[in-house]
């Protein structure tokens, strides 16, 4: 059974930083697996944040986080990271990591999901 476990969420003031981690276990994700981060704020739909391919790697970001967030991965550890800098109150959401062998930014392309970690940014 595949498990993806996020960690690193918490409460931070605007302008601060957090680093999220997501460890996958139960199977070894190949280097062809796309790893992504999504977030969902109360009353809103889940939205794409960032993704990284295994080869290259190539990274992709939502316009709202580009230049502030950095996604990275360690294939040997089956772990993906999201470094979040210059956080804003509108970044407050539950953040989910996910794995895909299809597309980049559509949640429907991702087969495996973590349980989510709360990020709260105070103003």
N, CA, C and O atoms as a DFTB+ gen file, in Angstrom:
492 C
 N C O
     1  1       0.847      -1.188       0.000
     2  2       0.000       0.000       0.000
     3  2       0.886       1.243       0.000
     4  3       1.873       1.321       0.732
     5  1       0.518       2.199      -0.825
     6  2       1.299       3.420      -0.928
     7  2       0.888       4.390       0.165
     8  3      -0.298       4.609       0.412
     9  1       1.878       4.959       0.805
    10  2       1.622       6.012       1.781
    11  2       2.459       7.229       1.434
    12  3       3.644       7.112       1.121
    13  1       1.844       8.381       1.490
    14  2       2.562       9.639       1.304
    15  2       2.255      10.502       2.504
    16  3       1.094      10.809       2.775
    17  1       3.286      10.893       3.221
    18  2       3.106      11.588       4.488
    19  2       3.791      12.949       4.437
    20  3       5.007      13.054       4.272
    21  1       2.967      13.992       4.583
    22  2       3.507      15.353       4.596
    23  2       3.893      15.758       6.011
    24  3       3.346      15.253       6.991
    25  1       4.831      16.666       6.095
    26  2       5.213      17.250       7.380
    27  2       5.756      18.650       7.129
    28  3       6.080      19.009       5.997
    29  1       5.851      19.431       8.195
    30  2       6.465      20.747       8.092
    31  2       5.496      21.913       8.110
    32  3       5.923      23.068       8.103
    33  1       4.196      21.634       8.133
    34  2       3.242      22.726       8.191
    35  2       3.248      23.393       9.555
    36  3       3.897      22.925      10.490
    37  1       2.510      24.503       9.651
    38  2       2.437      25.195      10.919
    39  2       1.935      26.610      10.753
    40  3       1.391      26.982       9.714
    41  1       2.129      27.392      11.805
    42  2       1.701      28.788      11.835
    43  2       2.925      29.680      11.682
    44  3       3.925      29.508      12.378
    45  1       2.832      30.628      10.768
    46  2       3.957      31.536      10.521
    47  2       3.410      32.922      10.218
    48  3       2.296      33.064       9.714
    49  1       4.191      33.931      10.524
    50  2       3.778      35.287      10.212
    51  2       4.034      35.601       8.744
    52  3       4.895      34.997       8.104
    53  1       3.284      36.539       8.233
    54  2       3.485      36.974       6.855
    55  2       4.940      37.394       6.654
    56  3       5.533      38.071       7.493
    57  1       5.491      36.976       5.526
    58  2       6.893      37.248       5.233
    59  2       7.825      36.144       5.684
    60  3       9.005      36.144       5.333
    61  1       7.313      35.208       6.453
    62  2       8.126      34.115       6.961
    63  2       8.259      32.973       5.974
    64  3       7.804      33.060       4.833
    65  1       8.898      31.888       6.436
    66  2       9.180      30.739       5.579
    67  2       8.790      29.447       6.275
    68  3       8.780      29.358       7.503
    69  1       8.474      28.461       5.471
    70  2       8.249      27.101       5.935
    71  2       8.779      26.156       4.874
    72  3       8.827      26.498       3.693
    73  1       9.178      24.962       5.302
    74  2       9.606      23.930       4.369
    75  2       8.760      22.685       4.601
    76  3       8.795      22.090       5.678
    77  1       8.011      22.304       3.594
    78  2       7.205      21.100       3.660
    79  2       7.984      19.927       3.088
    80  3       8.755      20.075       2.140
    81  1       7.770      18.759       3.682
    82  2       8.371      17.523       3.179
    83  2       7.271      16.509       2.942
    84  3       6.232      16.538       3.602
    85  1       7.502      15.623       2.009
    86  2       6.557      14.547       1.725
    87  2       7.349      13.288       1.449
    88  3       8.091      13.209       0.470
    89  1       7.186      12.312       2.311
    90  2       7.886      11.040       2.164
    91  2       6.921       9.981       1.667
    92  3       5.848       9.783       2.237
    93  1       7.317       9.303       0.597
    94  2       6.495       8.243       0.023
    95  2       7.055       6.887       0.432
    96  3       8.268       6.679       0.398
    97  1       6.194       5.981       0.811
    98  2       6.626       4.632       1.178
    99  2       5.658       3.622       0.600
   100  3       4.567       3.981       0.157
   101  1       6.045       2.384       0.605
   102  2       5.191       1.324       0.100
   103  2       5.551       0.892      -1.303
   104  3       5.250      -0.228      -1.715
   105  1       6.189       1.771      -2.026
   106  2       6.696       1.430      -3.346
   107  2       7.759       2.447      -3.692
   108  3       7.802       3.534      -3.116
   109  1       8.587       2.107      -4.601
   110  2       9.617       3.038      -5.050
   111  2       9.097       3.749      -6.286
   112  3       8.881       3.135      -7.331
   113  1       8.902       5.032      -6.153
   114  2       8.465       5.803      -7.298
   115  2       9.613       5.931      -8.285
   116  3      10.738       6.277      -7.922
   117  1       9.307       5.649      -9.519
   118  2      10.357       5.707     -10.520
   119  2      10.703       7.162     -10.814
   120  3       9.999       8.091     -10.419
   121  1      11.801       7.318     -11.514
   122  2      12.222       8.667     -11.865
   123  2      11.261       9.297     -12.874
   124  3      11.357      10.490     -13.163
   125  1      10.334       8.495     -13.409
   126  2       9.357       9.028     -14.347
   127  2       8.121       9.584     -13.649
   128  3       7.240      10.163     -14.283
   129  1       8.072       9.399     -12.343
   130  2       6.918       9.875     -11.595
   131  2       7.023      11.367     -11.357
   132  3       8.048      11.865     -10.892
   133  1       5.971      12.062     -11.673
   134  2       5.882      13.495     -11.391
   135  2       5.379      13.663      -9.956
   136  3       4.379      13.063      -9.561
   137  1       6.077      14.478      -9.195
   138  2       5.666      14.753      -7.825
   139  2       5.140      16.189      -7.763
   140  3       5.750      17.109      -8.308
   141  1       4.014      16.364      -7.098
   142  2       3.412      17.689      -7.070
   143  2       2.902      18.082      -5.702
   144  3       2.727      17.251      -4.811
   145  1       2.670      19.368      -5.564
   146  2       2.025      19.939      -4.374
   147  2       0.759      20.683      -4.813
   148  3       0.758      21.429      -5.793
   149  1      -0.294      20.459      -4.067
   150  2      -1.553      21.163      -4.254
   151  2      -1.940      21.787      -2.915
   152  3      -1.369      21.447      -1.879
   153  1      -2.901      22.690      -2.939
   154  2      -3.401      23.258      -1.686
   155  2      -4.896      23.525      -1.811
   156  3      -5.432      23.721      -2.902
   157  1      -5.543      23.524      -0.656
   158  2      -6.975      23.779      -0.625
   159  2      -7.303      24.644       0.582
   160  3      -7.084      24.252       1.728
   161  1      -7.830      25.821       0.299
   162  2      -8.262      26.736       1.344
   163  2      -9.735      26.488       1.632
   164  3     -10.445      25.953       0.781
   165  1     -10.208      26.865       2.816
   166  2     -11.618      26.648       3.151
   167  2     -12.551      27.288       2.126
   168  3     -12.400      28.457       1.772
   169  1     -13.509      26.505       1.662
   170  2     -14.491      27.020       0.719
   171  2     -14.010      27.144      -0.706
   172  3     -14.736      27.634      -1.570
   173  1     -12.774      26.697      -0.962
   174  2     -12.213      26.793      -2.317
   175  2     -11.848      25.422      -2.850
   176  3     -11.718      24.460      -2.093
   177  1     -11.686      25.345      -4.157
   178  2     -11.275      24.099      -4.777
   179  2      -9.780      23.869      -4.579
   180  3      -9.008      24.803      -4.362
   181  1      -9.402      22.610      -4.659
   182  2      -7.984      22.278      -4.584
   183  2      -7.279      22.856      -5.800
   184  3      -7.766      22.732      -6.924
   185  1      -6.132      23.489      -5.575
   186  2      -5.429      24.125      -6.675
   187  2      -3.979      23.674      -6.738
   188  3      -3.359      23.352      -5.724
   189  1      -3.464      23.660      -7.948
   190  2      -2.081      23.292      -8.207
   191  2      -1.139      24.353      -7.654
   192  3      -1.388      25.552      -7.776
   193  1      -0.050      23.885      -7.043
   194  2       0.964      24.793      -6.517
   195  2       2.280      24.640      -7.283
   196  3       2.816      25.612      -7.814
   197  1       2.790      23.409      -7.335
   198  2       4.083      23.186      -7.976
   199  2       4.231      21.705      -8.295
   200  3       3.583      20.856      -7.683
   201  1       5.096      21.406      -9.267
   202  2       5.382      20.022      -9.628
   203  2       6.811      19.911     -10.120
   204  3       7.420      20.887     -10.560
   205  1       7.334      18.682     -10.031
   206  2       8.707      18.439     -10.469
   207  2       8.768      17.078     -11.125
   208  3       8.217      16.104     -10.611
   209  1       9.437      17.012     -12.260
   210  2       9.621      15.739     -12.941
   211  2      10.813      15.008     -12.350
   212  3      11.602      15.585     -11.602
   213  1      10.937      13.725     -12.693
   214  2      12.059      12.968     -12.168
   215  2      13.320      13.157     -12.972
   216  3      14.422      13.144     -12.423
   217  1      13.166      13.334     -14.276
   218  2      14.321      13.492     -15.172
   219  2      14.502      14.970     -15.469
   220  3      13.545      15.679     -15.780
   221  1      15.735      15.418     -15.368
   222  2      16.026      16.841     -15.635
   223  2      16.658      17.486     -14.418
   224  3      17.841      17.829     -14.431
   225  1      15.869      17.651     -13.367
   226  2      14.400      17.659     -13.404
   227  2      13.872      19.004     -13.901
   228  3      14.593      20.001     -13.925
   229  1      12.615      19.007     -14.291
   230  2      11.942      20.236     -14.685
   231  2      10.927      20.590     -13.596
   232  3      10.286      19.711     -13.020
   233  1      10.794      21.865     -13.329
   234  2       9.868      22.318     -12.315
   235  2       8.786      23.211     -12.918
   236  3       9.000      23.893     -13.920
   237  1       7.626      23.184     -12.283
   238  2       6.476      23.953     -12.743
   239  2       5.833      24.617     -11.529
   240  3       5.772      24.022     -10.453
   241  1       5.364      25.827     -11.695
   242  2       4.769      26.566     -10.592
   243  2       3.496      27.289     -11.019
   244  3       3.347      27.701     -12.170
   245  1       2.590      27.430     -10.066
   246  2       1.452      28.314     -10.272
   247  2       1.959      29.750     -10.258
   248  3       2.939      30.067      -9.585
   249  1       1.290      30.605     -10.998
   250  2       1.719      32.011     -11.068
   251  2       1.739      32.652      -9.681
   252  3       2.566      33.521      -9.404
   253  1       0.835      32.223      -8.822
   254  2       0.693      32.858      -7.515
   255  2       1.865      32.577      -6.577
   256  3       2.047      33.279      -5.582
   257  1       2.661      31.549      -6.894
   258  2       3.767      31.191      -5.996
   259  2       5.133      31.281      -6.676
   260  3       6.164      31.170      -6.012
   261  1       5.147      31.479      -7.977
   262  2       6.427      31.512      -8.695
   263  2       7.304      32.619      -8.142
   264  3       6.855      33.751      -7.960
   265  1       8.559      32.283      -7.878
   266  2       9.501      33.252      -7.324
   267  2       9.542      33.240      -5.813
   268  3      10.473      33.785      -5.219
   269  1       8.551      32.628      -5.172
   270  2       8.522      32.538      -3.704
   271  2       8.685      31.102      -3.220
   272  3       9.288      30.869      -2.172
   273  1       8.160      30.144      -3.963
   274  2       8.210      28.735      -3.574
   275  2       9.200      28.001      -4.464
   276  3       9.379      28.348      -5.632
   277  1       9.846      26.974      -3.897
   278  2      10.766      26.132      -4.652
   279  2      10.481      24.670      -4.344
   280  3      10.470      24.259      -3.184
   281  1      10.252      23.896      -5.388
   282  2      10.021      22.464      -5.227
   283  2      11.306      21.717      -5.566
   284  3      12.038      22.100      -6.479
   285  1      11.571      20.651      -4.823
   286  2      12.745      19.825      -5.088
   287  2      12.420      18.384      -4.681
   288  3      11.420      18.130      -4.008
   289  1      13.269      17.453      -5.093
   290  2      13.023      16.052      -4.749
   291  2      14.331      15.323      -4.550
   292  3      15.370      15.690      -5.098
   293  1      14.244      14.273      -3.746
   294  2      15.367      13.381      -3.519
   295  2      14.872      11.991      -3.890
   296  3      14.177      11.344      -3.106
   297  1      15.229      11.530      -5.089
   298  2      14.716      10.247      -5.567
   299  2      15.188       9.078      -4.708
   300  3      14.459       8.102      -4.535
   301  1      16.385       9.170      -4.177
   302  2      16.907       8.088      -3.343
   303  2      16.086       7.916      -2.071
   304  3      15.985       6.817      -1.526
   305  1      15.501       9.017      -1.608
   306  2      14.705       8.979      -0.383
   307  2      13.202       8.975      -0.657
   308  3      12.405       8.972       0.280
   309  1      12.807       8.974      -1.939
   310  2      11.376       9.041      -2.283
   311  2      10.705      10.216      -1.579
   312  3       9.599      10.085      -1.053
   313  1      11.368      11.342      -1.572
   314  2      10.888      12.501      -0.834
   315  2      10.854      13.727      -1.731
   316  3      11.752      13.944      -2.544
   317  1       9.807      14.525      -1.571
   318  2       9.689      15.781      -2.289
   319  2       9.534      16.903      -1.256
   320  3       8.927      16.712      -0.202
   321  1      10.088      18.068      -1.575
   322  2      10.086      19.194      -0.662
   323  2       9.436      20.411      -1.315
   324  3       9.414      20.548      -2.538
   325  1       8.912      21.283      -0.470
   326  2       8.406      22.559      -0.949
   327  2       8.898      23.639       0.015
   328  3       8.413      23.753       1.141
   329  1       9.864      24.422      -0.444
   330  2      10.369      25.543       0.329
   331  2       9.503      26.752       0.020
   332  3       9.385      27.165      -1.133
   333  1       8.900      27.316       1.058
   334  2       7.971      28.428       0.875
   335  2       8.532      29.658       1.583
   336  3       8.668      29.675       2.806
   337  1       8.853      30.673       0.809
   338  2       9.388      31.916       1.349
   339  2       8.415      33.060       1.097
   340  3       7.500      32.939       0.283
   341  1       8.617      34.163       1.797
   342  2       7.772      35.356       1.622
   343  2       6.294      34.988       1.674
   344  3       5.509      35.398       0.819
   345  1       5.933      34.222       2.673
   346  2       4.553      33.738       2.769
   347  2       3.577      34.875       2.996
   348  3       3.881      35.870       3.653
   349  1       2.391      34.692       2.429
   350  2       1.318      35.676       2.516
   351  2       0.096      35.036       3.171
   352  3      -0.047      33.814       3.134
   353  1      -0.775      35.824       3.761
   354  2      -1.995      35.256       4.352
   355  2      -2.807      34.434       3.348
   356  3      -3.452      33.458       3.731
   357  1      -2.782      34.811       2.091
   358  2      -3.537      34.064       1.076
   359  2      -2.908      32.711       0.753
   360  3      -3.493      31.933      -0.001
   361  1      -1.746      32.415       1.298
   362  2      -1.152      31.088       1.152
   363  2      -1.714      30.105       2.176
   364  3      -1.413      28.913       2.118
   365  1      -2.518      30.589       3.101
   366  2      -3.117      29.724       4.119
   367  2      -4.005      28.676       3.467
   368  3      -4.922      29.001       2.713
   369  1      -3.719      27.408       3.771
   370  2      -4.451      26.297       3.167
   371  2      -3.919      24.987       3.740
   372  3      -2.913      24.961       4.450
   373  1      -4.612      23.912       3.417
   374  2      -4.063      22.577       3.638
   375  2      -3.266      22.215       2.383
   376  3      -3.778      22.296       1.266
   377  1      -2.034      21.824       2.578
   378  2      -1.146      21.485       1.476
   379  2      -1.023      19.975       1.345
   380  3      -0.782      19.270       2.326
   381  1      -1.194      19.485       0.114
   382  2      -1.144      18.059      -0.168
   383  2      -0.014      17.769      -1.158
   384  3       0.206      18.519      -2.108
   385  1       0.688      16.678      -0.916
   386  2       1.615      16.196      -1.939
   387  2       0.940      15.050      -2.689
   388  3       0.047      14.385      -2.163
   389  1       1.379      14.835      -3.919
   390  2       0.751      13.833      -4.761
   391  2       1.745      13.341      -5.802
   392  3       2.751      13.992      -6.084
   393  1       1.438      12.166      -6.372
   394  2       2.298      11.569      -7.383
   395  2       1.493      11.272      -8.635
   396  3       0.355      10.809      -8.567
   397  1       2.110      11.547      -9.785
   398  2       1.440      11.389     -11.077
   399  2       2.369      10.729     -12.080
   400  3       3.587      10.905     -12.038
   401  1       1.767       9.967     -12.982
   402  2       2.516       9.456     -14.134
   403  2       1.925      10.003     -15.416
   404  3       2.244       9.536     -16.509
   405  1       1.062      10.998     -15.276
   406  2       0.380      11.571     -16.445
   407  2       0.748      13.048     -16.591
   408  3       1.828      13.382     -17.078
   409  1      -0.142      13.907     -16.175
   410  2       0.061      15.331     -16.387
   411  2       0.711      16.028     -15.213
   412  3       1.168      15.408     -14.253
   413  1       0.732      17.336     -15.331
   414  2       1.473      18.170     -14.380
   415  2       0.574      18.874     -13.376
   416  3       0.804      18.779     -12.170
   417  1      -0.453      19.583     -13.857
   418  2      -1.165      20.518     -12.989
   419  2      -2.613      20.151     -12.685
   420  3      -3.259      20.827     -11.884
   421  1      -3.133      19.101     -13.300
   422  2      -4.516      18.706     -13.026
   423  2      -4.554      17.697     -11.893
   424  3      -3.857      16.684     -11.935
   425  1      -5.365      17.971     -10.882
   426  2      -5.443      17.048      -9.755
   427  2      -5.883      15.656     -10.189
   428  3      -5.480      14.661      -9.587
   429  1      -6.702      15.582     -11.220
   430  2      -7.196      14.289     -11.710
   431  2      -6.091      13.419     -12.303
   432  3      -6.292      12.217     -12.477
   433  1      -4.935      13.992     -12.614
   434  2      -3.815      13.212     -13.153
   435  2      -3.007      12.513     -12.061
   436  3      -2.172      11.658     -12.358
   437  1      -3.246      12.867     -10.820
   438  2      -2.453      12.348      -9.710
   439  2      -3.167      11.166      -9.057
   440  3      -4.349      11.238      -8.721
   441  1      -2.408      10.068      -8.885
   442  2      -2.999       8.827      -8.382
   443  2      -2.853       8.651      -6.880
   444  3      -3.700       8.037      -6.230
   445  1      -1.786       9.189      -6.341
   446  2      -1.509       8.986      -4.918
   447  2      -1.443      10.346      -4.228
   448  3      -0.876      11.306      -4.750
   449  1      -2.042      10.397      -3.037
   450  2      -2.138      11.647      -2.288
   451  2      -1.765      11.435      -0.829
   452  3      -2.005      10.375      -0.251
   453  1      -1.172      12.470      -0.252
   454  2      -0.960      12.474       1.185
   455  2      -2.212      12.967       1.897
   456  3      -3.209      13.312       1.263
   457  1      -2.143      12.995       3.226
   458  2      -3.307      13.379       4.024
   459  2      -3.411      14.885       4.209
   460  3      -4.442      15.392       4.650
   461  1      -2.349      15.593       3.874
   462  2      -2.371      17.046       3.968
   463  2      -1.737      17.570       5.236
   464  3      -1.743      16.902       6.270
   465  1      -1.189      18.773       5.150
   466  2      -0.625      19.452       6.311
   467  2      -1.073      20.910       6.267
   468  3      -1.046      21.549       5.215
   469  1      -1.482      21.423       7.416
   470  2      -2.035      22.773       7.488
   471  2      -0.918      23.816       7.517
   472  3       0.043      23.705       8.278
   473  1      -1.071      24.824       6.673
   474  2      -0.190      25.984       6.687
   475  2      -1.060      27.207       6.953
   476  3      -2.007      27.475       6.214
   477  1      -0.740      27.936       7.997
   478  2      -1.488      29.136       8.344
   479  2      -0.535      30.318       8.411
   480  3       0.458      30.291       9.139
   481  1      -0.846      31.352       7.645
   482  2      -0.003      32.549       7.600
   483  2      -0.791      33.702       8.199
   484  3      -1.840      34.081       7.677
   485  1      -0.296      34.251       9.277
   486  2      -0.986      35.348       9.941
   487  2      -0.479      36.687       9.413
   488  3       0.678      36.823       9.018
   489  1      -1.371      37.663       9.419
   490  2      -1.010      38.985       8.893
   491  2      -0.452      39.882       9.983
   492  3      -0.097      41.030       9.716
